[in-house]
Coordinates of C-alpha atoms in Angstrom, one line a residue:
M188 CA 2.3 -15.0 38.3
T189 CA -0.4 -12.4 37.5
Q190 CA -3.0 -13.0 34.7
K191 CA -1.4 -10.1 32.7
K192 CA 1.9 -12.1 32.6
T193 CA 0.2 -15.4 31.5
R194 CA -1.7 -14.1 28.5
L195 CA -0.5 -13.4 25.0
R196 CA -1.9 -10.6 23.0
V197 CA -1.9 -10.5 19.2
I198 CA -2.9 -7.1 17.8
P199 CA -3.1 -6.4 14.0
L200 CA -2.6 -2.7 13.3
G201 CA -2.8 -3.1 9.5
G202 CA -3.2 -5.6 6.7
L203 CA -6.8 -6.5 7.4
D204 CA -9.7 -5.5 5.1
E205 CA -7.1 -4.0 2.8
I206 CA -4.1 -4.8 0.7
G207 CA -1.1 -3.1 2.3
K208 CA 0.3 -1.5 5.5
N209 CA 0.9 -4.8 7.1
M210 CA 1.7 -4.6 10.8
T211 CA 1.1 -6.9 13.8
V212 CA 2.0 -6.5 17.4
I213 CA 2.8 -9.6 19.6
E214 CA 2.7 -8.7 23.3
Y215 CA 3.3 -10.7 26.5
G216 CA 3.5 -8.9 29.8
D217 CA 6.0 -6.1 29.6
D218 CA 7.5 -7.3 26.3
M219 CA 6.4 -6.6 22.8
V220 CA 7.6 -7.3 19.2
I221 CA 6.3 -6.1 15.8
I222 CA 6.0 -8.2 12.7
D223 CA 6.4 -5.9 9.6
S224 CA 5.7 -2.2 9.3
G225 CA 4.3 -1.4 5.9
I226 CA 2.6 1.3 3.9
M227 CA -0.4 1.4 1.5
F228 CA -0.6 3.6 -1.6
P229 CA -3.5 5.9 -2.0
D230 CA -6.3 5.6 -4.6
D231 CA -8.7 8.1 -6.1
D232 CA -10.5 8.4 -2.7
H233 CA -7.4 10.1 -1.2
P234 CA -6.6 13.2 -3.2
G235 CA -3.3 14.8 -2.4
V236 CA -2.2 11.9 -0.1
D237 CA 1.2 10.4 -0.8
L238 CA 1.2 7.4 1.5
I239 CA -1.0 5.7 4.1
L240 CA 0.5 4.3 7.3
P241 CA -0.9 2.2 10.1
D242 CA -1.8 4.2 13.2
Y243 CA 1.0 3.0 15.5
T244 CA 0.0 5.1 18.6
Y245 CA -0.3 1.9 20.6
V246 CA 3.3 1.1 19.9
V247 CA 4.6 4.6 20.5
K248 CA 2.9 4.8 23.9
R249 CA 4.6 1.5 24.9
R250 CA 8.0 2.0 23.1
D251 CA 9.9 0.9 26.3
K252 CA 8.4 -2.5 25.9
L253 CA 9.4 -3.0 22.3
R254 CA 12.2 -5.6 21.9
G255 CA 12.5 -5.6 18.2
I256 CA 10.8 -5.4 14.7
I257 CA 10.8 -8.4 12.5
I258 CA 10.5 -7.8 8.8
T259 CA 9.4 -10.9 6.8
H260 CA 10.5 -9.6 3.3
G261 CA 11.5 -6.4 1.4
H262 CA 8.2 -5.2 -0.1
E263 CA 7.0 -1.7 0.6
D264 CA 3.8 -2.9 2.1
H265 CA 5.9 -4.6 4.8
T266 CA 8.8 -2.2 5.2
G267 CA 7.7 1.3 4.0
G268 CA 6.4 2.4 7.4
L269 CA 9.7 1.9 9.2
P270 CA 11.1 5.5 8.6
Y271 CA 8.0 7.0 10.1
L272 CA 7.7 4.6 13.0
L273 CA 11.4 5.1 13.9
R274 CA 10.9 8.9 14.0
E275 CA 8.5 8.3 16.9
I276 CA 10.3 5.5 18.8
G277 CA 13.9 6.2 18.0
E278 CA 16.7 4.2 16.3
K279 CA 17.6 2.0 19.2
V280 CA 15.1 -0.7 18.6
P281 CA 16.7 -3.6 16.5
I282 CA 15.2 -4.3 13.1
L283 CA 15.6 -8.0 12.0
G284 CA 15.5 -9.2 8.4
T285 CA 17.4 -11.2 5.9
K286 CA 20.3 -9.9 3.8
L287 CA 18.3 -8.5 0.9
T288 CA 15.5 -7.2 3.1
L289 CA 17.9 -5.2 5.2
G290 CA 19.7 -3.9 2.1
L291 CA 16.5 -2.4 0.8
I292 CA 15.6 -1.1 4.3
A293 CA 19.0 0.5 4.8
G294 CA 18.6 2.4 1.5
K295 CA 15.2 3.7 2.5
L296 CA 16.3 4.7 6.0
E297 CA 19.3 6.6 4.6
E298 CA 17.0 8.5 2.3
H299 CA 15.0 9.6 5.4
G300 CA 18.2 10.8 7.2
F301 CA 18.7 7.9 9.6
R302 CA 22.4 7.3 10.2
K303 CA 22.8 4.4 12.7
P304 CA 19.7 2.2 12.6
K305 CA 20.2 -1.1 14.4
L306 CA 19.9 -3.6 11.5
R307 CA 20.4 -7.2 12.6
E308 CA 20.7 -9.8 9.9
I309 CA 18.9 -13.1 10.3
H310 CA 18.9 -16.3 8.1
A311 CA 16.3 -18.8 7.1
G312 CA 16.9 -21.8 9.4
G313 CA 18.2 -19.5 12.2
H314 CA 16.9 -18.7 15.7
V315 CA 16.9 -15.4 17.7
N316 CA 15.7 -14.6 21.2
L317 CA 14.1 -11.3 22.1
G318 CA 12.9 -11.0 25.7
P319 CA 10.6 -13.9 26.4
F320 CA 10.2 -14.6 22.7
G321 CA 12.1 -17.0 20.6
F322 CA 12.0 -16.7 16.8
D323 CA 12.6 -19.4 14.2
F324 CA 12.9 -18.2 10.6
M325 CA 11.7 -20.4 7.7
A326 CA 12.4 -19.9 4.0
V327 CA 9.3 -19.2 1.9
N328 CA 8.9 -18.4 -1.8
H329 CA 7.4 -15.1 -2.8
S330 CA 7.9 -12.5 -5.6
I331 CA 11.0 -11.2 -3.9
P332 CA 14.0 -13.2 -2.7
D333 CA 14.9 -13.9 0.9
G334 CA 11.3 -14.0 2.3
V335 CA 10.8 -15.8 5.6
A336 CA 7.9 -17.0 7.8
V337 CA 8.4 -16.6 11.5
L338 CA 7.7 -19.1 14.2
I339 CA 7.3 -17.2 17.5
R340 CA 7.9 -19.3 20.6
T341 CA 6.1 -17.7 23.5
P342 CA 5.4 -18.8 27.1
V343 CA 1.8 -19.4 26.1
G344 CA 2.5 -21.4 23.0
N345 CA 3.9 -21.2 19.5
V346 CA 2.6 -18.6 16.9
L347 CA 3.4 -19.0 13.2
H348 CA 3.3 -15.9 10.9
T349 CA 3.7 -17.0 7.3
G350 CA 4.4 -13.5 5.8
D351 CA 3.6 -13.4 2.1
F352 CA 4.2 -16.8 0.5
K353 CA 3.6 -19.2 -2.3
L354 CA 4.7 -22.8 -2.8
D355 CA 6.8 -22.5 -5.9
Q356 CA 8.3 -25.8 -7.0
T357 CA 10.7 -24.2 -9.5
P358 CA 11.8 -20.9 -8.0
I359 CA 14.1 -18.6 -9.9
D360 CA 16.8 -18.7 -7.3
G361 CA 16.4 -22.4 -6.4
R362 CA 15.4 -21.6 -2.8
L363 CA 12.4 -23.7 -1.9
T364 CA 9.9 -23.2 0.8
D365 CA 11.2 -25.2 3.8
Y366 CA 8.5 -27.8 4.0
Q367 CA 10.5 -29.8 6.5
E368 CA 10.6 -27.0 9.0
F369 CA 6.9 -26.2 8.6
A370 CA 6.0 -29.9 9.2
K371 CA 8.4 -30.0 12.2
A372 CA 6.6 -26.9 13.7
G373 CA 3.2 -28.6 13.1
K374 CA 4.4 -31.7 15.0
Q375 CA 5.7 -29.6 17.9
G376 CA 2.4 -27.8 18.1
V377 CA 1.3 -24.4 16.9
M378 CA -1.2 -22.5 19.0
L379 CA -2.0 -19.8 16.4
L380 CA -1.4 -19.7 12.6
M381 CA -1.5 -16.3 10.9
S382 CA -1.5 -16.9 7.2
D383 CA -1.5 -14.8 4.0
S384 CA -5.0 -14.5 2.4
T385 CA -4.3 -12.5 -0.7
N386 CA -5.2 -15.3 -3.2
A387 CA -7.6 -17.3 -1.0
E388 CA -10.3 -16.8 -3.6
S389 CA -8.1 -18.3 -6.4
S390 CA -8.6 -22.0 -6.9
G391 CA -5.8 -24.5 -7.5
I392 CA -2.2 -23.4 -7.2
T393 CA -0.3 -20.3 -8.3
R394 CA 1.9 -20.7 -11.3
S395 CA 5.6 -20.7 -10.9
E396 CA 7.5 -17.5 -11.3
S397 CA 9.7 -19.3 -13.8
S398 CA 6.8 -19.6 -16.2
V399 CA 7.0 -15.8 -17.0
G400 CA 10.5 -16.0 -18.5
P401 CA 9.6 -17.8 -21.7
A402 CA 6.7 -15.4 -22.4
L403 CA 9.0 -12.4 -21.9
R404 CA 11.7 -13.8 -24.2
Q405 CA 9.1 -14.6 -26.9
I406 CA 7.8 -11.0 -26.9
M407 CA 11.3 -9.5 -26.9
A408 CA 12.4 -11.8 -29.7
S409 CA 9.5 -10.7 -32.0
A410 CA 9.6 -7.0 -31.1
E411 CA 10.9 -4.9 -33.9
Q412 CA 11.9 -1.9 -31.8
R413 CA 12.5 -1.1 -28.1
V414 CA 10.9 -3.1 -25.4
I415 CA 9.9 -1.3 -22.2
V416 CA 9.0 -3.5 -19.2
A417 CA 7.3 -2.0 -16.2
S418 CA 7.3 -4.0 -12.9
F419 CA 7.6 -3.5 -9.2
S420 CA 11.1 -2.4 -8.5
S421 CA 11.4 -4.8 -5.5
H422 CA 10.3 -7.8 -7.6
I423 CA 13.8 -9.0 -8.1
H424 CA 12.9 -12.4 -9.5
R425 CA 10.9 -10.7 -12.2
L426 CA 13.8 -8.3 -12.9
Q427 CA 16.2 -11.2 -13.2
Q428 CA 14.0 -12.8 -15.8
V429 CA 13.6 -9.5 -17.8
C430 CA 17.4 -9.1 -17.8
D431 CA 17.9 -12.8 -18.8
A432 CA 15.4 -12.4 -21.7
A433 CA 16.9 -9.1 -22.8
V434 CA 20.5 -10.5 -22.9
G435 CA 19.3 -13.6 -24.6
C436 CA 17.7 -11.5 -27.4
G437 CA 20.8 -9.4 -27.8
R438 CA 19.4 -6.3 -26.0
K439 CA 21.1 -3.9 -23.6
V440 CA 19.2 -3.1 -20.4
V441 CA 18.4 0.5 -19.4
V442 CA 17.1 1.1 -15.9
T443 CA 14.8 4.2 -15.3
G444 CA 12.7 5.3 -12.3
R445 CA 14.3 6.2 -9.0
S446 CA 13.2 3.2 -7.0
M447 CA 14.1 0.9 -9.9
I448 CA 17.6 2.3 -10.1
N449 CA 18.1 2.1 -6.4
N450 CA 16.8 -1.4 -6.0
T451 CA 18.6 -2.9 -8.9
K452 CA 21.8 -1.4 -7.6
I453 CA 21.3 -2.9 -4.2
A454 CA 20.2 -6.3 -5.5
R455 CA 23.3 -6.5 -7.8
R456 CA 25.6 -5.4 -5.1
L457 CA 24.3 -8.1 -2.7
G458 CA 24.3 -10.8 -5.4
Y459 CA 20.5 -11.2 -5.9
L460 CA 20.4 -9.8 -9.4
N461 CA 22.9 -11.1 -11.9
I462 CA 23.7 -9.3 -15.1
D463 CA 27.1 -8.2 -16.5
D464 CA 28.1 -4.5 -16.4
D465 CA 28.5 -4.6 -20.2
N466 CA 24.8 -5.3 -20.6
I467 CA 23.5 -2.4 -18.5
I468 CA 23.7 1.1 -19.9
D469 CA 22.6 4.6 -18.9
A470 CA 19.4 5.9 -20.3
Y471 CA 21.2 8.8 -22.0
E472 CA 23.5 6.3 -23.8
M473 CA 20.8 4.3 -25.6
G474 CA 20.4 6.9 -28.4
S475 CA 23.5 5.4 -30.1
I476 CA 22.1 1.8 -30.0
P477 CA 19.6 0.5 -32.5
P478 CA 16.2 0.3 -31.0
E479 CA 15.9 -3.4 -31.6
Q480 CA 18.8 -3.9 -29.2
V481 CA 17.3 -2.0 -26.2
C482 CA 15.2 -3.1 -23.3
I483 CA 14.1 -0.5 -20.7
L484 CA 13.3 -1.5 -17.1
S485 CA 10.8 1.0 -15.7
T486 CA 8.7 1.8 -12.7
G487 CA 5.0 2.5 -13.1
S488 CA 3.3 -0.8 -13.2
Q489 CA 0.5 0.6 -11.0
G490 CA -0.1 3.7 -13.1
E491 CA 1.5 6.0 -10.5
P492 CA 1.2 9.6 -11.9
L493 CA 4.9 10.4 -11.3
S494 CA 6.4 7.1 -12.3
A495 CA 8.7 6.7 -15.3
L496 CA 6.1 4.8 -17.4
A497 CA 3.4 7.4 -16.7
R498 CA 5.8 10.2 -17.8
M499 CA 6.6 8.2 -20.9
A500 CA 2.9 7.9 -21.6
N501 CA 2.4 11.6 -21.1
G502 CA 5.4 12.5 -23.3
D503 CA 7.3 14.3 -20.6
H504 CA 10.0 11.7 -19.6
R505 CA 13.4 13.3 -20.0
A506 CA 15.2 10.4 -21.6
V507 CA 12.5 8.1 -23.1
Q508 CA 9.9 9.2 -25.7
I509 CA 7.4 6.5 -26.8
E510 CA 7.7 5.9 -30.6
S511 CA 5.3 4.1 -32.9
G512 CA 6.3 0.4 -32.9
D513 CA 7.7 0.3 -29.3
T514 CA 6.5 -2.7 -27.2
V515 CA 5.5 -2.0 -23.6
I516 CA 5.1 -5.0 -21.2
I517 CA 3.3 -4.3 -17.9
S518 CA 4.6 -7.2 -15.9
A519 CA 2.4 -6.8 -12.8
S520 CA -1.2 -7.0 -11.6
P521 CA -3.0 -3.9 -10.5
V522 CA -3.3 -3.5 -6.8
P523 CA -7.0 -3.1 -5.9
G524 CA -7.9 0.5 -6.4
N525 CA -5.3 1.1 -9.1
E526 CA -7.2 -0.4 -12.0
K527 CA -8.3 2.9 -13.5
A528 CA -4.8 4.5 -13.2
V529 CA -3.3 1.5 -15.0
S530 CA -6.0 1.6 -17.7
R531 CA -5.3 5.3 -18.3
V532 CA -1.6 4.7 -18.8
I533 CA -2.3 1.8 -21.2
N534 CA -4.6 3.9 -23.3
R535 CA -2.1 6.8 -23.5
L536 CA 0.7 4.4 -24.5
T537 CA -1.5 2.8 -27.2
K538 CA -2.4 6.3 -28.5
A539 CA 1.3 7.1 -28.7
G540 CA 1.8 4.1 -31.0
A541 CA 3.1 1.5 -28.6
L542 CA 2.0 -2.2 -28.6
V543 CA 1.1 -2.9 -24.9
K544 CA 1.2 -6.4 -23.4
H545 CA -0.2 -7.0 -20.0
K546 CA -1.6 -9.8 -17.8
G547 CA -4.9 -9.8 -19.7
S548 CA -3.3 -10.3 -23.1
A549 CA -0.1 -12.3 -22.4
D550 CA 1.5 -14.6 -19.7
V551 CA 3.7 -11.7 -18.4
H552 CA 2.8 -11.9 -14.8
V553 CA 2.1 -14.5 -12.0
S554 CA 1.2 -13.8 -8.5
G555 CA 3.6 -14.1 -5.6
H556 CA 0.8 -15.4 -3.2
A557 CA -0.5 -18.8 -2.5
A558 CA -3.8 -19.9 -4.0
A559 CA -6.4 -22.1 -2.3
E560 CA -4.7 -25.5 -2.6
E561 CA -1.4 -24.1 -1.3
L562 CA -3.2 -22.4 1.6
K563 CA -4.9 -25.7 2.5
L564 CA -1.5 -27.5 2.4
M565 CA -0.1 -25.0 4.8
L566 CA -3.0 -25.5 7.2
N567 CA -2.6 -29.3 7.0
L568 CA 1.2 -29.0 7.6
I569 CA 0.7 -26.8 10.7
K570 CA -2.6 -28.2 12.1
P571 CA -3.0 -25.1 14.3
T572 CA -5.3 -24.9 17.4
F573 CA -6.4 -21.4 16.4
F574 CA -6.3 -19.7 13.0
M575 CA -6.3 -16.0 12.0
P576 CA -6.4 -15.2 8.3
I577 CA -4.3 -12.0 7.6
H578 CA -3.1 -9.9 4.6
G579 CA -6.2 -9.4 2.6
E580 CA -9.5 -7.6 2.1
T581 CA -12.6 -8.9 4.0
R582 CA -13.6 -11.2 1.2
H583 CA -10.1 -12.8 1.1
L584 CA -10.1 -13.3 4.9
H585 CA -13.6 -15.0 4.8
A586 CA -12.5 -17.1 1.8
H587 CA -9.4 -18.3 3.8
A588 CA -11.5 -19.0 6.8
A589 CA -13.8 -21.2 4.7
L590 CA -10.7 -23.1 3.4
A591 CA -9.7 -23.7 7.0
T592 CA -13.0 -25.3 7.9
T593 CA -12.7 -27.7 5.0
V594 CA -9.4 -29.1 6.4
G595 CA -10.8 -29.5 9.9
V596 CA -10.2 -26.3 11.8
P597 CA -13.3 -25.8 14.1
H598 CA -15.2 -22.7 13.1
K599 CA -15.1 -21.5 16.7
N600 CA -11.3 -21.5 16.6
I601 CA -11.1 -19.2 13.5
F602 CA -10.8 -15.4 14.2
I603 CA -11.5 -12.9 11.4
M604 CA -10.2 -9.8 13.0
E605 CA -10.6 -6.1 12.5
I606 CA -7.6 -3.7 12.7
G607 CA -7.0 -2.9 16.3
D608 CA -8.7 -6.0 17.7
C609 CA -6.9 -7.8 20.5
L610 CA -6.7 -11.6 20.3
E611 CA -5.9 -12.8 23.8
I612 CA -4.5 -16.3 24.2
D613 CA -3.9 -18.1 27.6
A614 CA -4.4 -21.5 29.2
N615 CA -8.2 -21.2 28.9
G616 CA -8.2 -20.6 25.1
A617 CA -8.4 -17.6 22.8
R618 CA -10.8 -14.7 22.6
I619 CA -11.1 -11.2 21.1
S620 CA -11.0 -8.8 24.0
G621 CA -11.5 -5.2 23.1
Q622 CA -9.6 -2.8 20.8
V623 CA -6.6 -0.5 20.9
D624 CA -6.0 2.8 19.2
S625 CA -5.9 2.0 15.5
G626 CA -6.7 3.5 12.1
V627 CA -4.7 5.3 9.4
V628 CA -2.1 8.0 9.3
Y629 CA -1.8 10.0 6.0
V630 CA 1.5 11.3 4.6
D631 CA 0.8 14.5 2.7
G632 CA 4.1 16.0 1.4
L633 CA 6.2 16.8 4.5
S634 CA 3.2 16.4 6.8
V635 CA 2.7 13.1 8.6
G636 CA -0.5 12.6 10.5
E637 CA -1.7 16.2 10.3
L638 CA -4.1 15.5 7.5
G639 CA -7.4 14.6 9.2
K640 CA -10.6 13.1 8.0
V641 CA -12.2 16.6 7.7
V642 CA -9.5 17.9 5.3
L643 CA -9.6 14.7 3.3
R644 CA -13.4 14.9 3.1
D645 CA -13.1 18.5 1.9
R646 CA -10.7 17.5 -0.8
Q647 CA -13.0 14.7 -1.9
L648 CA -15.9 17.2 -2.0
L649 CA -13.9 19.7 -4.0
A650 CA -12.9 17.0 -6.5
R651 CA -16.4 15.6 -6.9
D652 CA -18.7 18.6 -6.6
G653 CA -16.6 21.8 -7.0
I654 CA -16.6 25.0 -5.0
A655 CA -18.5 28.3 -4.9
T656 CA -17.4 31.5 -3.2
I657 CA -19.6 34.5 -2.6
V658 CA -18.3 37.9 -1.4
I659 CA -21.1 40.1 0.0
A660 CA -21.0 43.6 1.5
I661 CA -23.9 44.6 3.8
D662 CA -24.8 47.8 5.6
H663 CA -23.9 47.3 9.3
S664 CA -27.0 49.0 10.6
T665 CA -29.7 47.8 8.2
G666 CA -28.3 44.5 6.8
K667 CA -29.1 45.7 3.2
P668 CA -26.6 44.5 0.5
I669 CA -24.3 47.1 -0.9
G670 CA -23.6 46.6 -4.6
E671 CA -23.8 43.3 -6.4
P672 CA -22.5 40.1 -4.6
E673 CA -19.4 38.6 -6.2
L674 CA -19.9 34.9 -7.1
V675 CA -17.2 32.6 -8.3
M676 CA -17.9 28.9 -9.1
R677 CA -15.4 26.2 -10.1
G678 CA -16.3 22.8 -11.2
I679 CA -20.0 23.7 -11.3
A680 CA -20.8 26.1 -14.1
A681 CA -19.0 26.7 -17.4
G682 CA -18.7 30.5 -16.8
E683 CA -20.6 33.7 -16.0
S684 CA -22.8 33.3 -19.1
D685 CA -23.9 29.8 -18.0
T686 CA -27.6 29.8 -17.2
L687 CA -26.9 28.0 -13.9
F688 CA -24.4 30.8 -12.9
V689 CA -26.9 33.6 -13.7
E690 CA -29.8 31.9 -11.9
A691 CA -27.5 31.2 -8.9
R692 CA -26.7 34.9 -8.6
A693 CA -30.4 35.7 -8.8
R694 CA -31.1 33.2 -5.9
I695 CA -28.4 34.9 -3.8
A696 CA -29.9 38.3 -4.4
K697 CA -33.3 37.1 -3.4
T698 CA -32.0 35.6 -0.2
L699 CA -30.2 38.8 0.7
A700 CA -33.4 40.8 0.1
K701 CA -35.2 38.5 2.5
T702 CA -32.5 38.8 5.2
A703 CA -32.6 42.6 4.9
R704 CA -36.4 42.7 5.3
E705 CA -36.0 40.6 8.4
G706 CA -33.5 43.1 9.7
A707 CA -30.6 40.5 9.9
T708 CA -27.3 42.4 10.4
D709 CA -25.2 39.6 11.9
Q710 CA -22.6 38.3 9.5
H711 CA -23.1 34.7 10.5
V712 CA -26.8 34.8 10.1
V713 CA -26.5 36.3 6.6
S714 CA -23.7 33.9 5.7
N715 CA -25.6 30.8 6.8
A716 CA -28.8 31.9 4.9
V717 CA -26.8 32.4 1.7
R718 CA -25.0 29.1 2.0
E719 CA -28.2 27.1 2.6
S720 CA -30.1 28.9 -0.2
L721 CA -27.4 28.4 -2.8
S722 CA -26.8 24.8 -1.6
Q723 CA -30.5 23.9 -2.0
Y724 CA -30.7 25.6 -5.4
L725 CA -27.6 23.7 -6.8
W726 CA -28.9 20.4 -5.4
E727 CA -32.3 21.0 -7.1
Q728 CA -30.6 21.9 -10.4
V729 CA -27.6 19.6 -10.8
R730 CA -27.8 17.2 -7.8
R731 CA -24.5 18.4 -6.4
R732 CA -23.4 19.7 -3.0
P733 CA -20.3 21.8 -3.7
M734 CA -18.3 23.5 -1.0
I735 CA -19.8 26.9 -0.5
I736 CA -17.8 29.7 1.2
P737 CA -19.7 33.0 1.8
V738 CA -17.6 36.0 2.8
V739 CA -19.8 38.7 4.4
M740 CA -18.3 42.1 5.1
E741 CA -20.0 44.9 7.1
V742 CA -19.6 48.4 5.7

């Protein structure tokens, strides 16, 4: 057997040095599987960008080797990239997930026009074979039901991918993490453990999801008017607790926000969200119900500009207008990069007269990720030969690596990877061996992957430093300017009476006089001289480098 056949390659294409777009390739010889295919939401550094995907060029080039895609749970940062990936590789590849996970995926794929995706349901405690790989699925707790970890049996050794998890002793649905199966896997031997690092910097253990319910009920019971709760639409356990608290306080539940409506409908249909039909009403029906009997479930916990909560804060939601005395509960923690957006929404809601409760002021949120002591327990149960921290920013990965050393994993056996790195494992050990095509793909409206770094950089420049355009007419034979140059500046000067604007025009005129004396008649020479002169002047005056576009016409 060739060396190529006897080595296992583990290639993360997302989820490292970032929160989101989780995607990992497992490859052995002529066979390959993918664990998760997620997205990441843009922040202020990505103007005009709707979504950020992993660069899956490596997979597309080897689509014939792909045996299946395993999805650990139904969150967008693990499922959202599937429609875009399937456009490149086709619908024939099987997608494996639990019942709720597939229900959420099916709804998303239908929105994107897929008619017959190969969705294959798996169960915690079940086993599936794909090519040379065997997969055992283990129940884990998270902030969404039906999450699984995946034990991958390969010819080289066993690999355990935890997915996102926490060790909740009192889960909302009673479905405990399967400690017995994890311990069994550890006794059988795990060559490589890949474990969730999101909360590696948090000491102790993560509070149980069930601890949020009493806080929600207390707030609703004391609220004098409507209660509006914003959460992730896929956080079904949280939505269940909101519904239970609302019904317990005699309130009807109104659902608003496209993804919230879709996900609650799917979760109710599949039996993961339990509330009687009589207790859910349409947003346009709540006008006939006293405000103290209404609870509104909304999207917008991350301050997304087009979300239902943001529209309420801005006063342009079609069905819900914030009124003085309303109570708003933001039952989520801001994803890194979204803090400013969330703060803006809170300020606008407060200005509109709402009482806003959030993680900083009430116990209305707990994480779905394991903290340090839980991560150490996982490491002790598995006792891996090699360890790769995944799902987190660089500081989280390093914190998780430090935890691993405290429980006895040798430092030389811990691999803190970069996106695109290849971890090779064979009979001689493990090593990082080169990189594959990797990076990011931007979704910009209907455009996928066409937005390059140059365009993004230009947008950032425009947003930060503004733009100046100069239209100049010159004599084609002498290079002398004809008439006054037309200057327009946006985001730099207040108007044509602004001193900066007046002096900028004078600087341009001076530059044109100089190029004319030198006999410059070439449009590009004149254009570059004006650009450099104006750029230098604005830097000297306001320390900005705006985008400068000279238009030189020969007459």
